Short mmCIF file of C-alpha atoms (C1' of nucleotides) in Angstrom, two decimals:
data_model
loop_
_atom_site.label_atom_id
_atom_site.label_comp_id
_atom_site.label_asym_id
_atom_site.label_seq_id
_atom_site.Cartn_x
_atom_site.Cartn_y
_atom_site.Cartn_z
CA MET V 1 85.59 105.94 99.62
CA LYS V 2 89.20 104.86 99.19
CA ILE V 3 90.20 101.98 96.90
CA ALA V 4 93.83 100.87 96.84
CA THR V 5 95.88 98.33 94.94
CA TRP V 6 99.18 96.86 96.12
CA ASN V 7 101.44 94.10 94.89
CA VAL V 8 102.76 93.01 98.28
CA ASN V 9 105.18 90.31 97.04
CA SER V 10 104.06 87.77 99.67
CA ILE V 11 101.37 88.76 102.17
CA ARG V 12 103.03 86.75 104.93
CA ALA V 13 106.44 88.35 104.44
CA ARG V 14 104.78 91.80 104.21
CA LEU V 15 102.45 91.75 107.23
CA THR V 16 104.76 93.97 109.29
CA ARG V 17 104.37 96.63 106.59
CA VAL V 18 100.77 95.97 105.54
CA ILE V 19 99.24 96.16 109.03
CA PRO V 20 100.53 99.66 109.95
CA TRP V 21 99.79 100.83 106.41
CA LEU V 22 96.14 99.81 106.72
CA THR V 23 95.91 101.59 110.04
CA GLU V 24 97.48 104.76 108.63
CA HIS V 25 95.51 105.01 105.38
CA ALA V 26 92.27 103.26 106.38
CA PRO V 27 91.28 102.31 102.82
CA ASP V 28 87.80 100.85 102.35
CA VAL V 29 88.96 98.34 99.75
CA VAL V 30 92.42 96.97 98.99
CA CYS V 31 93.27 94.82 95.99
CA LEU V 32 96.30 92.67 96.70
CA GLN V 33 98.52 90.82 94.25
CA GLU V 34 101.29 88.27 94.65
CA THR V 35 100.02 87.02 97.99
CA LYS V 36 102.08 83.87 97.32
CA VAL V 37 100.14 81.66 99.71
CA GLU V 38 97.57 78.91 99.47
CA ASP V 39 94.20 79.78 100.94
CA GLY V 40 94.52 77.67 104.07
CA LEU V 41 97.63 79.54 105.16
CA PHE V 42 96.43 83.09 104.40
CA PRO V 43 96.89 85.34 107.48
CA MET V 44 93.16 85.94 107.87
CA ASP V 45 93.06 86.69 111.61
CA GLU V 46 95.64 89.47 111.47
CA LEU V 47 93.52 91.34 108.91
CA THR V 48 90.10 90.70 110.42
CA ALA V 49 91.51 92.11 113.66
CA LEU V 50 91.88 95.43 111.80
CA GLY V 51 88.29 95.36 110.60
CA TYR V 52 88.86 93.91 107.14
CA GLN V 53 87.41 90.84 105.58
CA ALA V 54 89.70 89.13 103.10
CA THR V 55 88.31 87.42 100.02
CA ILE V 56 91.11 85.33 98.61
CA HIS V 57 92.19 83.41 95.56
CA GLY V 58 95.59 82.00 96.29
CA GLN V 59 98.02 79.27 95.39
CA LYS V 60 101.25 77.91 96.71
CA THR V 61 104.50 79.83 96.04
CA TYR V 62 103.42 81.99 93.09
CA ASN V 63 100.73 84.52 92.14
CA GLY V 64 97.69 84.84 94.38
CA VAL V 65 95.22 87.74 94.57
CA ALA V 66 92.85 89.02 97.25
CA ILE V 67 90.43 91.80 98.04
CA LEU V 68 90.32 93.32 101.52
CA SER V 69 87.15 95.21 102.36
CA ARG V 70 85.51 96.83 105.35
CA SER V 71 82.04 96.06 103.97
CA PRO V 72 81.15 92.57 102.79
CA LEU V 73 82.21 91.60 99.29
CA THR V 74 79.39 89.95 97.33
CA ASP V 75 78.99 88.34 93.90
CA VAL V 76 82.53 86.96 94.07
CA THR V 77 84.10 85.08 91.19
CA ARG V 78 87.63 83.73 90.84
CA GLY V 79 89.42 83.42 87.53
CA PHE V 80 87.87 84.28 84.18
CA GLY V 81 85.63 81.23 84.03
CA ASP V 82 86.28 81.03 80.30
CA GLY V 83 87.08 77.34 80.20
CA ALA V 84 90.70 77.94 79.25
CA PRO V 85 93.19 75.82 81.18
CA ASP V 86 94.58 78.12 83.84
CA GLU V 87 95.82 77.04 87.21
CA GLN V 88 97.39 80.44 87.94
CA ALA V 89 95.51 82.46 90.57
CA ARG V 90 95.54 85.94 89.04
CA PHE V 91 91.99 87.32 89.01
CA ILE V 92 89.24 87.87 91.57
CA VAL V 93 86.23 90.15 91.43
CA GLY V 94 83.37 91.11 93.71
CA LYS V 95 80.97 93.90 94.55
CA VAL V 96 81.35 96.20 97.55
CA ASP V 97 79.47 99.36 98.50
CA GLY V 98 77.85 99.45 95.06
CA VAL V 99 81.15 99.20 93.16
CA ARG V 100 82.43 96.21 91.24
CA VAL V 101 86.09 95.74 92.14
CA ALA V 102 88.57 93.37 90.52
CA SER V 103 92.08 92.51 91.67
CA ALA V 104 94.26 91.39 88.78
CA TYR V 105 97.84 90.19 88.58
CA ILE V 106 98.75 90.32 84.92
CA PRO V 107 101.59 87.93 84.00
CA ASN V 108 105.04 89.52 83.93
CA GLY V 109 105.95 88.05 80.56
CA GLN V 110 109.62 87.58 81.41
CA SER V 111 111.05 88.59 78.02
CA VAL V 112 109.65 89.62 74.66
CA GLY V 113 109.14 86.62 72.42
CA SER V 114 109.17 84.05 75.21
CA ASP V 115 106.36 81.59 75.93
CA LYS V 116 105.57 83.62 79.03
CA PHE V 117 105.25 86.76 76.91
CA ALA V 118 102.73 85.02 74.64
CA TYR V 119 100.84 83.91 77.76
CA LYS V 120 100.79 87.51 78.98
CA LEU V 121 99.30 88.80 75.72
CA ASP V 122 96.73 86.01 75.74
CA TRP V 123 95.88 86.75 79.36
CA LEU V 124 95.21 90.40 78.45
CA ARG V 125 92.94 89.22 75.62
CA ARG V 126 91.08 86.96 78.02
CA CYS V 127 90.70 89.85 80.45
CA ARG V 128 89.10 91.95 77.70
CA ALA V 129 86.83 89.00 76.87
CA TRP V 130 85.83 88.80 80.53
CA LEU V 131 84.86 92.47 80.43
CA ASP V 132 82.88 91.90 77.24
CA GLY V 133 80.99 88.97 78.71
CA HIS V 134 80.62 89.77 82.40
CA ALA V 135 80.71 93.53 82.91
CA ASP V 136 78.99 96.67 81.71
CA PRO V 137 80.85 99.89 80.81
CA ALA V 138 77.91 101.78 82.35
CA GLU V 139 78.34 100.27 85.83
CA PRO V 140 80.74 101.59 88.46
CA LEU V 141 83.72 99.26 88.13
CA ALA V 142 87.38 99.42 89.14
CA LEU V 143 89.86 97.00 87.59
CA CYS V 144 92.88 97.27 89.86
CA GLY V 145 96.20 95.53 89.93
CA ASP V 146 99.73 94.94 88.82
CA PHE V 147 99.38 95.09 85.05
CA ASN V 148 103.08 94.65 84.38
CA VAL V 149 102.68 97.22 81.60
CA ALA V 150 103.92 100.81 81.58
CA PRO V 151 101.28 102.57 79.47
CA ASP V 152 103.63 105.04 77.80
CA ASP V 153 107.09 106.53 78.01
CA ARG V 154 106.08 108.99 80.74
CA ASP V 155 105.81 105.93 82.96
CA VAL V 156 109.41 104.75 82.45
CA TYR V 157 112.58 106.16 84.03
CA ASP V 158 114.69 105.41 80.95
CA PRO V 159 112.39 105.00 77.92
CA VAL V 160 115.32 104.58 75.54
CA ALA V 161 116.81 101.67 77.46
CA TRP V 162 113.35 100.11 77.94
CA LYS V 163 112.14 100.61 74.37
CA ASP V 164 110.48 97.41 73.09
CA GLN V 165 111.49 95.55 76.27
CA VAL V 166 109.07 93.56 78.39
CA LEU V 167 106.72 95.84 80.41
CA CYS V 168 107.05 98.44 77.62
CA HIS V 169 106.57 96.54 74.38
CA PRO V 170 103.97 97.89 71.92
CA ASP V 171 102.07 94.57 71.90
CA GLU V 172 101.45 94.61 75.64
CA ARG V 173 100.67 98.33 75.61
CA GLN V 174 98.06 97.53 72.96
CA GLY V 175 96.72 94.76 75.20
CA LEU V 176 96.27 97.29 78.00
CA ARG V 177 94.75 99.79 75.60
CA ALA V 178 92.19 97.18 74.54
CA LEU V 179 90.98 97.09 78.15
CA GLN V 180 90.70 100.88 78.16
CA ASP V 181 88.92 100.84 74.79
CA TRP V 182 86.21 98.69 76.36
CA GLY V 183 85.44 101.63 78.63
CA LEU V 184 88.08 102.02 81.32
CA GLU V 185 90.18 105.03 82.22
CA ASP V 186 93.67 104.99 83.74
CA LEU V 187 92.56 106.93 86.78
CA PHE V 188 96.03 108.16 87.74
CA ARG V 189 96.26 110.05 84.45
CA ARG V 190 92.96 111.79 85.16
CA HIS V 191 94.81 113.70 87.87
CA HIS V 192 98.50 113.70 86.91
CA ALA V 193 99.86 114.40 83.42
CA LEU V 194 103.58 114.60 84.13
CA ALA V 195 106.25 111.95 83.64
CA GLY V 196 108.23 110.45 86.49
CA PHE V 197 105.60 108.77 88.68
CA TYR V 198 106.45 105.14 89.32
CA SER V 199 104.89 102.28 91.29
CA TRP V 200 107.61 99.61 90.98
CA TRP V 201 111.36 99.69 91.44
CA ASP V 202 113.63 96.67 91.01
CA TYR V 203 115.13 95.38 94.23
CA ARG V 204 118.44 95.05 92.40
CA GLN V 205 121.12 97.65 91.80
CA LEU V 206 119.62 100.27 94.10
CA GLY V 207 116.58 100.72 91.87
CA PHE V 208 114.55 102.66 94.42
CA PRO V 209 117.29 104.97 95.79
CA LYS V 210 118.15 105.86 92.20
CA ASN V 211 114.44 106.19 91.36
CA ARG V 212 114.77 103.78 88.48
CA GLY V 213 111.10 102.87 88.37
CA LEU V 214 108.13 102.12 86.17
CA ARG V 215 104.43 102.84 86.65
CA ILE V 216 102.88 99.42 86.12
CA ASP V 217 100.25 99.28 88.91
CA HIS V 218 96.97 100.79 87.83
CA ILE V 219 93.41 101.55 88.80
CA LEU V 220 91.23 101.42 85.70
CA CYS V 221 87.70 102.76 86.11
CA THR V 222 84.50 103.03 84.14
CA GLY V 223 83.13 106.52 83.58
CA ALA V 224 80.45 106.13 86.22
CA LEU V 225 83.12 105.64 88.87
CA ALA V 226 85.77 107.94 87.37
CA ALA V 227 83.32 110.82 87.62
CA ARG V 228 83.46 110.43 91.40
CA SER V 229 87.28 110.38 91.51
CA GLN V 230 88.88 113.02 93.71
CA ASP V 231 92.55 112.01 93.58
CA VAL V 232 94.96 109.16 92.94
CA VAL V 233 98.27 108.91 94.75
CA ILE V 234 101.16 106.48 94.67
CA ASP V 235 102.40 105.94 98.21
CA ARG V 236 106.19 105.95 97.78
CA ASN V 237 106.61 105.87 101.55
CA ALA V 238 105.48 102.25 101.55
CA ARG V 239 108.43 101.39 99.28
CA LYS V 240 110.95 102.89 101.68
CA GLY V 241 112.98 101.17 104.36
CA LYS V 242 113.25 97.65 105.65
CA ASP V 243 111.12 94.76 104.39
CA ALA V 244 109.32 96.78 101.71
CA SER V 245 107.63 95.23 98.70
CA ASP V 246 109.20 96.17 95.37
CA HIS V 247 105.83 97.80 94.54
CA ALA V 248 104.22 100.87 96.10
CA PRO V 249 100.46 100.99 96.69
CA VAL V 250 98.20 103.15 94.52
CA ILE V 251 95.28 104.80 96.33
CA ALA V 252 92.20 106.33 94.72
CA THR V 253 89.75 108.50 96.63
CA PHE V 254 86.13 108.81 95.51
CA GLY V 255 83.35 111.10 96.62
"C1'" DA B 1 129.78 92.33 83.50
"C1'" DT B 2 123.90 87.45 81.14
"C1'" DG B 3 125.40 90.52 86.74
"C1'" DG B 4 122.23 92.45 90.88
"C1'" DT B 5 117.89 91.36 95.24
"C1'" DT B 6 113.95 89.22 97.37
"C1'" DG B 7 110.63 85.34 98.43
"C1'" DC B 8 109.49 80.61 98.49
"C1'" DT B 9 111.55 76.60 99.45
"C1'" DT B 10 115.48 74.74 100.55
"C1'" DA B 11 118.45 74.58 94.39
"C1'" DG B 12 116.26 76.81 91.45
"C1'" DC B 13 112.58 79.52 89.73
"C1'" DA B 14 110.07 83.81 89.23
"C1'" DA B 15 109.96 88.55 89.39
#
DNA sequence: ATGGTTGCTTAGCAA
């Protein structure tokens, strides 16, 4: 079983890359972020034609998450359902082939100390609260998405320049760690210990050609699922060439 | 050098 996560930076703008990618890699489940489209305009037919059903939680212009799956997705919920005012479509979860899968688009945070940064930290707290109230560390669960947090300095091309900056600040790293403390493992690090693996490169200033990247897209798994993990790869090829997202997909393979 | 690139929407925001 293959589970992938990919911030596509607009599903409609990315279809010419997403469709051949799905054909090439044939993942069973794909968590998408930044679909940037309201539900009525989601390109459903193009994906169902490839054998995927799309379960979507979108909005106009910004954010938007989805889960593509070959098997039906059941027990679907959208948002945290915690009563907090939140019109931003950033979280969807369902169950497929016996695994609970969530697609999450953690707020970027813009800059340390900004209102958006405070919202990001609060969002991470709400995500932990969702785990506490709605999930079980003993069940097979994968929390996948663009976390907009590089877990440690191995995940940053220039840790000195990025020290205490947004995506690397200790407060957001602690927010991510609180999710792991609940009972989730950064699955990539189960298989790869070295520095220098990135999943996002800024469009600006030749970020990708110069390999100025950060690893901010993650697949976090409970132990029951992590025990079945065979490998995790970041598909840099999907970041290459014309009309690429600024994020590469992360693909986990389970036995 | 407060820049630069991309997407959505169509001037300005978000990333």
